[in-house]
Coordinates of C-alpha atoms in Angstrom, one line a residue:
X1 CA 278.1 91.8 50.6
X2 CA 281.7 93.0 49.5
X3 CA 282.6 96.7 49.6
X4 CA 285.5 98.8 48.6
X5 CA 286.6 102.1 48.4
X6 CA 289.6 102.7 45.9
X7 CA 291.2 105.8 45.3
X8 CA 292.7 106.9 42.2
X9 CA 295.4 109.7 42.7
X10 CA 296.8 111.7 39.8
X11 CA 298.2 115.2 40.0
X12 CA 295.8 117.4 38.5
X13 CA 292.7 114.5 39.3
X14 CA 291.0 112.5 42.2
X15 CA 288.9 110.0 41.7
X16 CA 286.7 107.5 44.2
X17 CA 285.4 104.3 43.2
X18 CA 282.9 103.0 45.4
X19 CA 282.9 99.1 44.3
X20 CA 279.9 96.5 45.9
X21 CA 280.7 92.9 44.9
X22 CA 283.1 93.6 42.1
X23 CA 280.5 96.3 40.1
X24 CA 281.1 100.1 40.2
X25 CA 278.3 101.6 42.0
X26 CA 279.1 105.1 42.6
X27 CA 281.8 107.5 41.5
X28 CA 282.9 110.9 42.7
X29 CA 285.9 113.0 41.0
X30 CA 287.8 116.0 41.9
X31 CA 290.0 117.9 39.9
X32 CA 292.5 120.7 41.0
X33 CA 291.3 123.0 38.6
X34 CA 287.3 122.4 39.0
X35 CA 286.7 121.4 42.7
X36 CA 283.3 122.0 44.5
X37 CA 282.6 124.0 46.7
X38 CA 279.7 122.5 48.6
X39 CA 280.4 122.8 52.6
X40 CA 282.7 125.7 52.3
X41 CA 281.6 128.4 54.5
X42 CA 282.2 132.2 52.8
X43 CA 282.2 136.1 54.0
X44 CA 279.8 137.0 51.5
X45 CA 278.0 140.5 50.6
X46 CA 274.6 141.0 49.4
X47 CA 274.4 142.4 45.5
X48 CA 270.8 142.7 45.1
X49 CA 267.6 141.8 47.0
X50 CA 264.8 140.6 44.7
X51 CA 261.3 140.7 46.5
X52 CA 259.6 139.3 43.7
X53 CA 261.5 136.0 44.5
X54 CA 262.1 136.0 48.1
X55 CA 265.7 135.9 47.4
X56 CA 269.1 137.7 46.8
X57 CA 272.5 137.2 45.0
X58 CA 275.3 137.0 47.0
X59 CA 279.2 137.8 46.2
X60 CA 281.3 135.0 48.0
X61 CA 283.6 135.6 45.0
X62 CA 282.9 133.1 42.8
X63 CA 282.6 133.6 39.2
X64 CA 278.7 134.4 39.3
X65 CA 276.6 135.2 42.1
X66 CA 275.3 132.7 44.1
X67 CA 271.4 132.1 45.7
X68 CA 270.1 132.8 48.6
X69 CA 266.2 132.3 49.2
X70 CA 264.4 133.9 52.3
X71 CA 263.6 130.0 53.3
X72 CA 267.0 129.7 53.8
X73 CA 268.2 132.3 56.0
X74 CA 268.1 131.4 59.9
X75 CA 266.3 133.6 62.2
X76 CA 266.6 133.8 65.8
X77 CA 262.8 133.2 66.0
X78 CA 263.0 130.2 63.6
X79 CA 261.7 127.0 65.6
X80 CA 264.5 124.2 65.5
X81 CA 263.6 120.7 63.7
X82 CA 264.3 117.4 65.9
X83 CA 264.6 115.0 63.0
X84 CA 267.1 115.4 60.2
X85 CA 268.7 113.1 57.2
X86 CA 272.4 112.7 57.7
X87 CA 273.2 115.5 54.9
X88 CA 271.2 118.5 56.3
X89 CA 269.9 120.8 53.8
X90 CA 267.8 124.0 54.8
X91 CA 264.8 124.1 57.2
X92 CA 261.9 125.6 56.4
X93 CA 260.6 128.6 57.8
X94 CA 257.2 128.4 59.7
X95 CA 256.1 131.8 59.1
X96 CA 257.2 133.6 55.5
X97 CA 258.7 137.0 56.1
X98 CA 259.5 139.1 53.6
X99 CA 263.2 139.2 52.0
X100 CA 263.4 142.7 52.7
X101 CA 263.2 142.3 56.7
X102 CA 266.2 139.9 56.7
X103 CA 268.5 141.3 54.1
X104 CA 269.4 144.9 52.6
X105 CA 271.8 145.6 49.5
X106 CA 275.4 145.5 50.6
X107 CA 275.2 144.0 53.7
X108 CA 278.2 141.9 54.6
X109 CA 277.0 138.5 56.1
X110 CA 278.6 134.8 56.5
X111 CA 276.8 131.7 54.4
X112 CA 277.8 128.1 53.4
X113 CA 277.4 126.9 49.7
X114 CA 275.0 123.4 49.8
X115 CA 274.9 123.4 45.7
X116 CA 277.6 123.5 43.7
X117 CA 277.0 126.0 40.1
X118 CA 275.3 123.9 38.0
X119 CA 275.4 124.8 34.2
X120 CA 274.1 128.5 34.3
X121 CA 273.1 128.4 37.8
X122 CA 275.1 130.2 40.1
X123 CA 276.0 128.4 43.8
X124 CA 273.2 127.6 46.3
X125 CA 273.3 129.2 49.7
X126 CA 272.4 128.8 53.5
X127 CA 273.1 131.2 56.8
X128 CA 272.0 127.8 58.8
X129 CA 275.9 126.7 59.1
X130 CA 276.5 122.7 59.6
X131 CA 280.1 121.2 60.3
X132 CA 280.3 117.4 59.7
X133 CA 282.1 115.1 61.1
X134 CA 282.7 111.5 61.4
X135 CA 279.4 110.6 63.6
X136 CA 278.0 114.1 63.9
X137 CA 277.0 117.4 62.2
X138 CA 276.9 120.7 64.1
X139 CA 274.4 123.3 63.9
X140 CA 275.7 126.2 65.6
X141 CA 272.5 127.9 65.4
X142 CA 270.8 125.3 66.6
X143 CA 270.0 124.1 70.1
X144 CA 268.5 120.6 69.7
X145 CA 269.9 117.4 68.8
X146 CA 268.4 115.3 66.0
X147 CA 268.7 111.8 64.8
X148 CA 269.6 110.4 61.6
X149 CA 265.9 108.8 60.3
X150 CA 267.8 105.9 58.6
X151 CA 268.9 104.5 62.7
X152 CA 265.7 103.0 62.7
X153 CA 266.5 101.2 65.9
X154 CA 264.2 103.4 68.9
X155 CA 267.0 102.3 71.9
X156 CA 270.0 103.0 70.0
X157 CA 268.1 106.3 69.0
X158 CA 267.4 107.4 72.3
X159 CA 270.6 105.9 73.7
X160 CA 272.6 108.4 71.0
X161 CA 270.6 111.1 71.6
X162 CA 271.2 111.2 75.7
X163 CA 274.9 110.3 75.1
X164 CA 275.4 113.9 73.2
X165 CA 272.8 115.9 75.4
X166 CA 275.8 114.5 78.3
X167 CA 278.6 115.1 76.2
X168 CA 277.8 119.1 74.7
X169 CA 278.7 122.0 76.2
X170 CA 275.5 124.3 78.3
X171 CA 275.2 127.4 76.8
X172 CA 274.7 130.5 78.5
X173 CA 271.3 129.4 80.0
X174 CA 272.4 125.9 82.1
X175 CA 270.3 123.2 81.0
X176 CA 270.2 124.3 77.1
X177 CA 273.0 123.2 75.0
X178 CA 275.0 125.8 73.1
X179 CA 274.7 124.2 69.9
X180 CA 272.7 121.7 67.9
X181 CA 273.9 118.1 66.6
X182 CA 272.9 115.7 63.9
X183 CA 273.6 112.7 64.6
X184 CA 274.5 110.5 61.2
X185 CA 274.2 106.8 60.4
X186 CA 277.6 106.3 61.0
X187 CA 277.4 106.8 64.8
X188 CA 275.1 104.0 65.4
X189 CA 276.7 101.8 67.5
X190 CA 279.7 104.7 68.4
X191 CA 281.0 104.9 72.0
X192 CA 281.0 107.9 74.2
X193 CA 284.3 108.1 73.8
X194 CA 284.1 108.4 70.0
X195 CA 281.2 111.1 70.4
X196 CA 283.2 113.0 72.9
X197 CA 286.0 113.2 70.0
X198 CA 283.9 114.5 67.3
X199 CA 281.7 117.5 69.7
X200 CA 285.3 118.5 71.1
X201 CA 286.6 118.6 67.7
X202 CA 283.6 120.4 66.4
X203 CA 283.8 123.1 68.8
X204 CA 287.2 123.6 67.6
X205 CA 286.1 124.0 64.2
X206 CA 282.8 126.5 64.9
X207 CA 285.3 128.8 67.1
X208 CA 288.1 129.1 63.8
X209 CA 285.2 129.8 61.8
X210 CA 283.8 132.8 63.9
X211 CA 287.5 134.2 64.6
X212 CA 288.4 133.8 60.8
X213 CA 284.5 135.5 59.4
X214 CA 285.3 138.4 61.5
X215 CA 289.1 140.0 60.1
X216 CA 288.2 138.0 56.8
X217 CA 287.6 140.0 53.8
X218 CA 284.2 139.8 51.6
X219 CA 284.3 137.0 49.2
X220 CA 286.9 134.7 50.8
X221 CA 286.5 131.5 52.3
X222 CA 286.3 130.9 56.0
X223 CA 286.2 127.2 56.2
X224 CA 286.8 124.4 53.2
X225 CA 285.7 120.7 53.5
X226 CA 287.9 118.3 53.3
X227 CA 289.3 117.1 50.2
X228 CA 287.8 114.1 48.4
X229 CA 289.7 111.6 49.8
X230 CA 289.1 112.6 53.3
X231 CA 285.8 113.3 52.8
X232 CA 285.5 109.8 51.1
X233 CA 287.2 108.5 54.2
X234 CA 284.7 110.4 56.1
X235 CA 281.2 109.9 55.1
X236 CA 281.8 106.3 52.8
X237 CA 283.9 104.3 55.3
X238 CA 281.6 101.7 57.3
X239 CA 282.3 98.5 59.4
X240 CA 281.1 97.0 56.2
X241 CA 283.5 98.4 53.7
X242 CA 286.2 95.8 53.6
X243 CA 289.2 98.0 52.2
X244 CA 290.0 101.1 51.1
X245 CA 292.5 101.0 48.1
X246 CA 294.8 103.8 47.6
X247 CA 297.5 104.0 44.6
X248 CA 299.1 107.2 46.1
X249 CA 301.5 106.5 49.3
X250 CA 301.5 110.5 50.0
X251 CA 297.8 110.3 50.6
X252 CA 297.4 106.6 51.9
X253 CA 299.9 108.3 54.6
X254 CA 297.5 111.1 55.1
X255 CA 294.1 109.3 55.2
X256 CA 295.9 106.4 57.8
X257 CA 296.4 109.4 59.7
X258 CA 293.2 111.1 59.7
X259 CA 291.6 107.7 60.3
X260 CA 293.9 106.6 63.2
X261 CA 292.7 110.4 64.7
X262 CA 288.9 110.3 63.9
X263 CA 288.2 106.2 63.5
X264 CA 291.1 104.3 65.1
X265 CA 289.0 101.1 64.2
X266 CA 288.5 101.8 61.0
X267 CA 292.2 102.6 60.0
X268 CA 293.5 99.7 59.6
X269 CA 291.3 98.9 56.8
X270 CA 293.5 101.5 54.5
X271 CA 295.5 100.0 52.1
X272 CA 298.6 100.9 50.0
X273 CA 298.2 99.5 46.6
X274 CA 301.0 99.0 44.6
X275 CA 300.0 96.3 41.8
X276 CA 301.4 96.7 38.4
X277 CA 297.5 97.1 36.5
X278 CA 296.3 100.9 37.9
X279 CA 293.4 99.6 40.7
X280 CA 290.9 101.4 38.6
X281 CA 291.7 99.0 36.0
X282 CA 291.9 96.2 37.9
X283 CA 288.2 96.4 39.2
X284 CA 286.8 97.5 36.0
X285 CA 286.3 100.4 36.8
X286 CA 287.5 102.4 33.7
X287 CA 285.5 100.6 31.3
X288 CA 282.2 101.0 33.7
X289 CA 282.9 104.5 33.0
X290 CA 282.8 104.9 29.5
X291 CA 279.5 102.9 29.2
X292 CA 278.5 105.0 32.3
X293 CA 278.5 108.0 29.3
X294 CA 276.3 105.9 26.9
X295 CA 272.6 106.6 26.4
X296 CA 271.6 102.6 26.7
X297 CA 272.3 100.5 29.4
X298 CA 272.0 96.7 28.4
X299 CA 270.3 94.7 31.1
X300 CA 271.2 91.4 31.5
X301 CA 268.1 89.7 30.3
X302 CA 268.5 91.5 27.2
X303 CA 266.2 94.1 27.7
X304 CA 267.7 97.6 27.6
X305 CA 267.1 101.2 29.4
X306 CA 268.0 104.4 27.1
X307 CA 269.0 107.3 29.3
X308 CA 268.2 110.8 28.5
X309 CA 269.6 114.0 30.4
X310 CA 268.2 117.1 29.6
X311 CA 268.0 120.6 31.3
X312 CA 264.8 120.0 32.9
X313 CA 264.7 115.7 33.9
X314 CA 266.1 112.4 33.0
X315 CA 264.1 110.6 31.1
X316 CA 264.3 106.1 31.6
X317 CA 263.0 104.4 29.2
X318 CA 262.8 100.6 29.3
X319 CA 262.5 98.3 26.6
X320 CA 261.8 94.8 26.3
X321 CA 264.8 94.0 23.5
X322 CA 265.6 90.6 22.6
X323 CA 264.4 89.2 25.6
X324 CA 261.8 86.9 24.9
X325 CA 260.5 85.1 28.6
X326 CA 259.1 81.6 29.4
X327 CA 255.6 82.0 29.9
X328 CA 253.7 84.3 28.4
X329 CA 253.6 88.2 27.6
X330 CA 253.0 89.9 31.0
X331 CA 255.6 87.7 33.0
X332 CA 258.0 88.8 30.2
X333 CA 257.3 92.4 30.8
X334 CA 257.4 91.9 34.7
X335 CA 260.7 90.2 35.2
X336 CA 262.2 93.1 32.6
X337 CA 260.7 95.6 34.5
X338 CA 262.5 93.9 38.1
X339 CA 265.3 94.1 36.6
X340 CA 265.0 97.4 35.2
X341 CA 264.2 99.1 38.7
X342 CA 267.5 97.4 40.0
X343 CA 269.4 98.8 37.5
X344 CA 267.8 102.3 37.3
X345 CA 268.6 102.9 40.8
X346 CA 272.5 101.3 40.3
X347 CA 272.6 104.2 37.2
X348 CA 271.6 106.8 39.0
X349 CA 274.0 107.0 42.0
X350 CA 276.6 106.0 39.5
X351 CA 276.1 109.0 36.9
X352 CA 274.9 110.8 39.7
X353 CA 272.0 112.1 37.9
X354 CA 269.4 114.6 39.9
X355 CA 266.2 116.2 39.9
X356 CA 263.4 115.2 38.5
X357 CA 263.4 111.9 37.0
X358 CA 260.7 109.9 35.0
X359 CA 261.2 106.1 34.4
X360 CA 258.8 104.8 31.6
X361 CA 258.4 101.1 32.3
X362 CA 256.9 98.7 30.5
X363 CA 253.1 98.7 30.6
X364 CA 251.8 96.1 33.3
X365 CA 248.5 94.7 33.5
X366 CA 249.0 93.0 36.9
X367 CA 248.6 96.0 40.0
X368 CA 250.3 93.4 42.0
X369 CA 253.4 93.2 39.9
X370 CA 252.9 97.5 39.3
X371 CA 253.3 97.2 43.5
X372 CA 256.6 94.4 43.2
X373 CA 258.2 96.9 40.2
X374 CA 257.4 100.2 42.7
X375 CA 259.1 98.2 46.0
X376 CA 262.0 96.7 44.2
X377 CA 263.0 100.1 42.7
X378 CA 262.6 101.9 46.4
X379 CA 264.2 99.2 48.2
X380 CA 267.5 99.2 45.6
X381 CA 267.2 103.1 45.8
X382 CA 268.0 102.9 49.6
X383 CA 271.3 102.3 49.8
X384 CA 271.8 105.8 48.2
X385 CA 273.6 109.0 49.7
X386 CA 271.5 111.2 47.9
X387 CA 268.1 111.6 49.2
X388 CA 265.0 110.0 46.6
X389 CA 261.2 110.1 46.7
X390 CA 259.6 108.2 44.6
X391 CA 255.5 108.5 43.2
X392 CA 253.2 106.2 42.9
X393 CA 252.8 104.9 38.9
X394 CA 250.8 107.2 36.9
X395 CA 247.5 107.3 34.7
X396 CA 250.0 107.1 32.3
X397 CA 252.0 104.5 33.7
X398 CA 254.8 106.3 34.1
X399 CA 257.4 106.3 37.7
X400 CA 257.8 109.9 38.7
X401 CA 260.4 110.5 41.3
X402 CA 263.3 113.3 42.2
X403 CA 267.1 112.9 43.4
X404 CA 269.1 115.8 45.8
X405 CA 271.5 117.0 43.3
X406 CA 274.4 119.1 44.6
X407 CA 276.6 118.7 41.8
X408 CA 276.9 117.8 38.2
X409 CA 276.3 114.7 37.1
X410 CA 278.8 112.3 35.8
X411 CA 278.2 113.2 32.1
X412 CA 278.3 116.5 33.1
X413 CA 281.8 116.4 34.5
X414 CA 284.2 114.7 32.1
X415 CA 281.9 115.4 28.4
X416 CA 280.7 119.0 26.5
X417 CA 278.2 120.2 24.7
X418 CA 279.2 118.7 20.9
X419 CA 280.8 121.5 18.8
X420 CA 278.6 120.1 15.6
X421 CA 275.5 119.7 17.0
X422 CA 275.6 122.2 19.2
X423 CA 273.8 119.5 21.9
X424 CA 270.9 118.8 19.6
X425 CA 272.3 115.3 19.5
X426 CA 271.5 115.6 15.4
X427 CA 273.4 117.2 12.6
X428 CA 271.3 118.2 9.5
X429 CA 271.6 116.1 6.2
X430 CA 274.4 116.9 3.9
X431 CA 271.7 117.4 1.3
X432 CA 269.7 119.6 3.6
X433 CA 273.1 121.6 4.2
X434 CA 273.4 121.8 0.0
X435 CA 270.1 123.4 -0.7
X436 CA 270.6 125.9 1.9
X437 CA 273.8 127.1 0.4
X438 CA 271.8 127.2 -3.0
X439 CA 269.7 129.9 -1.3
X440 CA 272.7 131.9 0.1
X441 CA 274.3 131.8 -3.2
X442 CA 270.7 133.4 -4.7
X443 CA 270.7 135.6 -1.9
X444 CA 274.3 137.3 -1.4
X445 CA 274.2 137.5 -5.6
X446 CA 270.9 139.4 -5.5
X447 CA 272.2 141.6 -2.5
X448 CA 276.0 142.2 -4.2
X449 CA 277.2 142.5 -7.2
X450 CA 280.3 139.6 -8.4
X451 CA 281.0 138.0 -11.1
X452 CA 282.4 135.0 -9.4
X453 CA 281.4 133.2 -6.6
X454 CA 283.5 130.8 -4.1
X455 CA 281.5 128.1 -1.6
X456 CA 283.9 127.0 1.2
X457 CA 282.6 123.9 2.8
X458 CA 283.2 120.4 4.3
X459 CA 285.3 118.0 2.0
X460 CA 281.8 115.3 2.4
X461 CA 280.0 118.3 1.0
X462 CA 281.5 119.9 -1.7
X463 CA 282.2 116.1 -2.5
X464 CA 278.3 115.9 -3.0
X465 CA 277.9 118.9 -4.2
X466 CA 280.2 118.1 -7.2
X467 CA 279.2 114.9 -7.6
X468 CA 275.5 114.5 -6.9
X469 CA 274.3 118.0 -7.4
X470 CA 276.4 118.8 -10.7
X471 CA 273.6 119.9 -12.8
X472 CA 271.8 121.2 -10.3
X473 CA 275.0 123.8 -10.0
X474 CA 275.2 124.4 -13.8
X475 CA 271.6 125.0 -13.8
X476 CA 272.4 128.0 -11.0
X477 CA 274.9 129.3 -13.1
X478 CA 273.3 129.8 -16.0
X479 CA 270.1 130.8 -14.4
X480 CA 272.0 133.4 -12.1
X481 CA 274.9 134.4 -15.0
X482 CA 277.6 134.0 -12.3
X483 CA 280.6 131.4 -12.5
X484 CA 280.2 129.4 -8.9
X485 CA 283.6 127.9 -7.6
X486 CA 283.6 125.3 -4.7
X487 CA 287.0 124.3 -2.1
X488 CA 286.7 121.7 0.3
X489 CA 287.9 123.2 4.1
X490 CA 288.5 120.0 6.7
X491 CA 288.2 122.4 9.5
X492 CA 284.9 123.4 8.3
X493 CA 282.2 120.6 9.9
X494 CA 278.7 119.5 7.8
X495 CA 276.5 122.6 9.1
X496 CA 279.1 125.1 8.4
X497 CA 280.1 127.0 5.2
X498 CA 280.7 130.4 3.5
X499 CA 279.7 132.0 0.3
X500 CA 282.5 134.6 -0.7
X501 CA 282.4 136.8 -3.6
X502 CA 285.3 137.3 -5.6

């Protein structure tokens, strides 16, 4: 399998391109103006403490107050978890205490943002800090070391997991380490040398942290993540990404450096590109984006999946479309629905979509091909970052499963909520828009008294109005006594109009 990483560089935007054998597979942006703040570490104050929902809002100056639930406050009590994912969220507590023992209004206290705002939702907070790094994530509050559950290997787990016991520092009780580690996917294979790197330079990073949180003022940030690139760099680079693309020598420069620093045997890899075509072009990457913001997907076998985001799931549907099959009816539906499940998984890393998602594939007869359909979708769905569980088919035939989302999806990013249609994806008829003005003329005549009467509407409407609806107006006239004047406004859209009286 081919892989590539190319960066686009721009001065106001960053983008990432994560290409497997020539198709666009995921992409991440960053723009000066709108950059995340997942990672960052703030010196936050508490605003309010809300019992009711085991949670507060904290000021880490942002423009709304961010979310902190009780689950996700450490405790010096809290029992540490052994086993982790390489992106560690928060651990649960094992015995619920009540909001109001951990926190009080107005008390100053240090957190890290793991959810970006999302629409109206403010930020999502922790107190249980983790650093990453190349092959390891610190938990300062931590004291045990945990493995990333996708090394599936049990020697290279245990081997890993000895190597950093060695290699971090005792606390003050000898024998217990000072602080906890993660150790990611990426480390498999890593030499102590390598792991000695990352917990020196991890140390380094926990000790700015606590000097900076205590002089820093409440709402500022104590430590930011890396910027895209770097963090691309980072957490995408593996032995089997073949290059790394960049079309900015300023920040090829940089990430050749931070590579040479962190993975010396990775750097080389990194890649000025200086081809006349931009390398997003090149790739097709630009055009995989705009059909990226399209509600249908064509599938190759002519079957299509229509995509629907809303505030509380995606919905996939799949449909059949012109494909017709070989054999009979339920082989037709079954190879759709393979391919479907390839390409649902393929759609959601690339429009990074999150929560809950329901994918309604084509009724099958067969349980075994239900099983095949279920497998094929879990087994494309594991080369994702983003952690997935998927359900079991419904009564109703129906795939439920759910997606870590930490930041807007793609849609979400670069398009807005339609100024017409105010997101209803619909605009009413022009002849639904006529009568109502009919009823505002009766209305604002019966309520004030004119003897004239101007409508002030969209050129498509007036257009029907004094075309189509000609004696429907005279009748209103005469019926009302008032003279009714209409003047087409092309900054006035379908819905919109006014009824002034002269």
């Amino acid at each position: 399998m081919s892989e590539e990483l190319l960066v686009n560089v721009t001065p106001r935007e960053t983008r990432v391109a994560v290409v497997e054998n020539g198709m666009l597979q995921e992409l991440h942006i960053e723009r000066g103006s709108q950059r995340g703040v997942v990672g960052n570490i703030y010196k936050g104050k508490v605003q309010r403490v809300m019992p009711g929902m085991q949670a507060a809002f904290v000021d880490i100056g942002l423009e709304r107050g961010a979310f902190l639930h009780a689950n996700d406050i450490f405790r010096s009590t809290q029992l540490d978890a052994g086993e982790s994912d390489d992106a560690p969220g928060a651990m649960p507590l094992q015995v619920q205490v009540p909001i109001t023992e951990l926190l009080r209004d107005g008390a100053e206290i240090v957190v890290q943002v793991v959810k970006d705002p999302i629409s109206s939702k403010g930020a999502r907070l922790t107190t249980q800090i983790s650093i990453p790094s190349r092959y390891l994530v610190l938990l300062p509050r931590s004291r045990v070391v945990g493995i990333s559950a996708r090394i599936e290997d049990e020697e290279e787990r245990a081997r890993l997991k000895a190597l950093v016991a060695k290699l971090a520092p005792d606390g003050a009780v000898p024998g217990v380490l000072k602080y906890g580690y993660i150790v990611r996917t990426n480390a498999e294979g890593q030499s102590e040398e390598a792991l000695a790197e990352d917990i020196a330079y991890l140390g380094r990073a926990w000790e700015l942290v606590e000097k900076s949180s205590a002089s820093a003022m409440v709402g500022s940030c104590v430590y930011e993540d890396l910027s895209l690139p770097l963090r691309a760099v980072r957490d995408l680079i593996r032995r089997d990404v073949d290059k790394v693309k960049v079309d900015s020598r300023e920040t090829c420069e940089r990430l050749r450096e931070f590579a040479a620093q962190y993975m010396p045997a990775l750097a080389e890899k990194i890649e000025h590109y200086t081809g006349a075509r931009p390398v997003f072009d090149l790739y097709g990457v630009e055009d995989e984006i705009q059909r990226a913001l399209n509600k249908e997907v064509p599938l190759k076998s002519g079957g299509t999946l229509v995509i629907d985001q809303t505030e509380a799931m995606t919905t996939v549907d799949v449909n059949t479309g012109s494909f017709l099959g070989q054999r009979n009816l339920e082989e037709t539906v079954y190879r759709t629905n393979l391919e479907a499940a390839q390409s649902v998984a393929r759609q959601l890393r690339l429009r990074n979509l999150g929560g809950i998602i329901i994918i309604d594939f084509i009724d099958m007869i067969d349980a075994e091909h239900r099983r095949q359909v279920l497998r094929t979708l879990e087994k494309s769905l594991a080369k994702d970052h983003a952690k997935t569980t998927v359900y079991d088919f419904s009564p109703l035939g129906l795939v439920e499963m759910t997606r870590k989302r930490t930041v807007e999806s793609l849609e979400r990013q670069l398009s807005e909520t339609c100024h017409e249609c105010s997101g209803r994806g619909t605009v009413k008829t022009a002849e639904t828009v006529t009568y109502e003005i009919f009823r505002e003329i009766v209305r604002a005549v019966r309520q004030f008294d004119a003897p004239r009467l101007l409508v002030i509407a969209s050129p498509k409407l007036v257009t029907r109005i004094t075309e189509e609806e000609s004696s429907a107006v005279a009748e209103l006239e005469e019926f009302l006594g008032k003279s009714i004047r209409f003047q087409a406004d092309t900054q006035y859209m379908q819905e919109q109009f006014d009824v002034v009286l002269l």
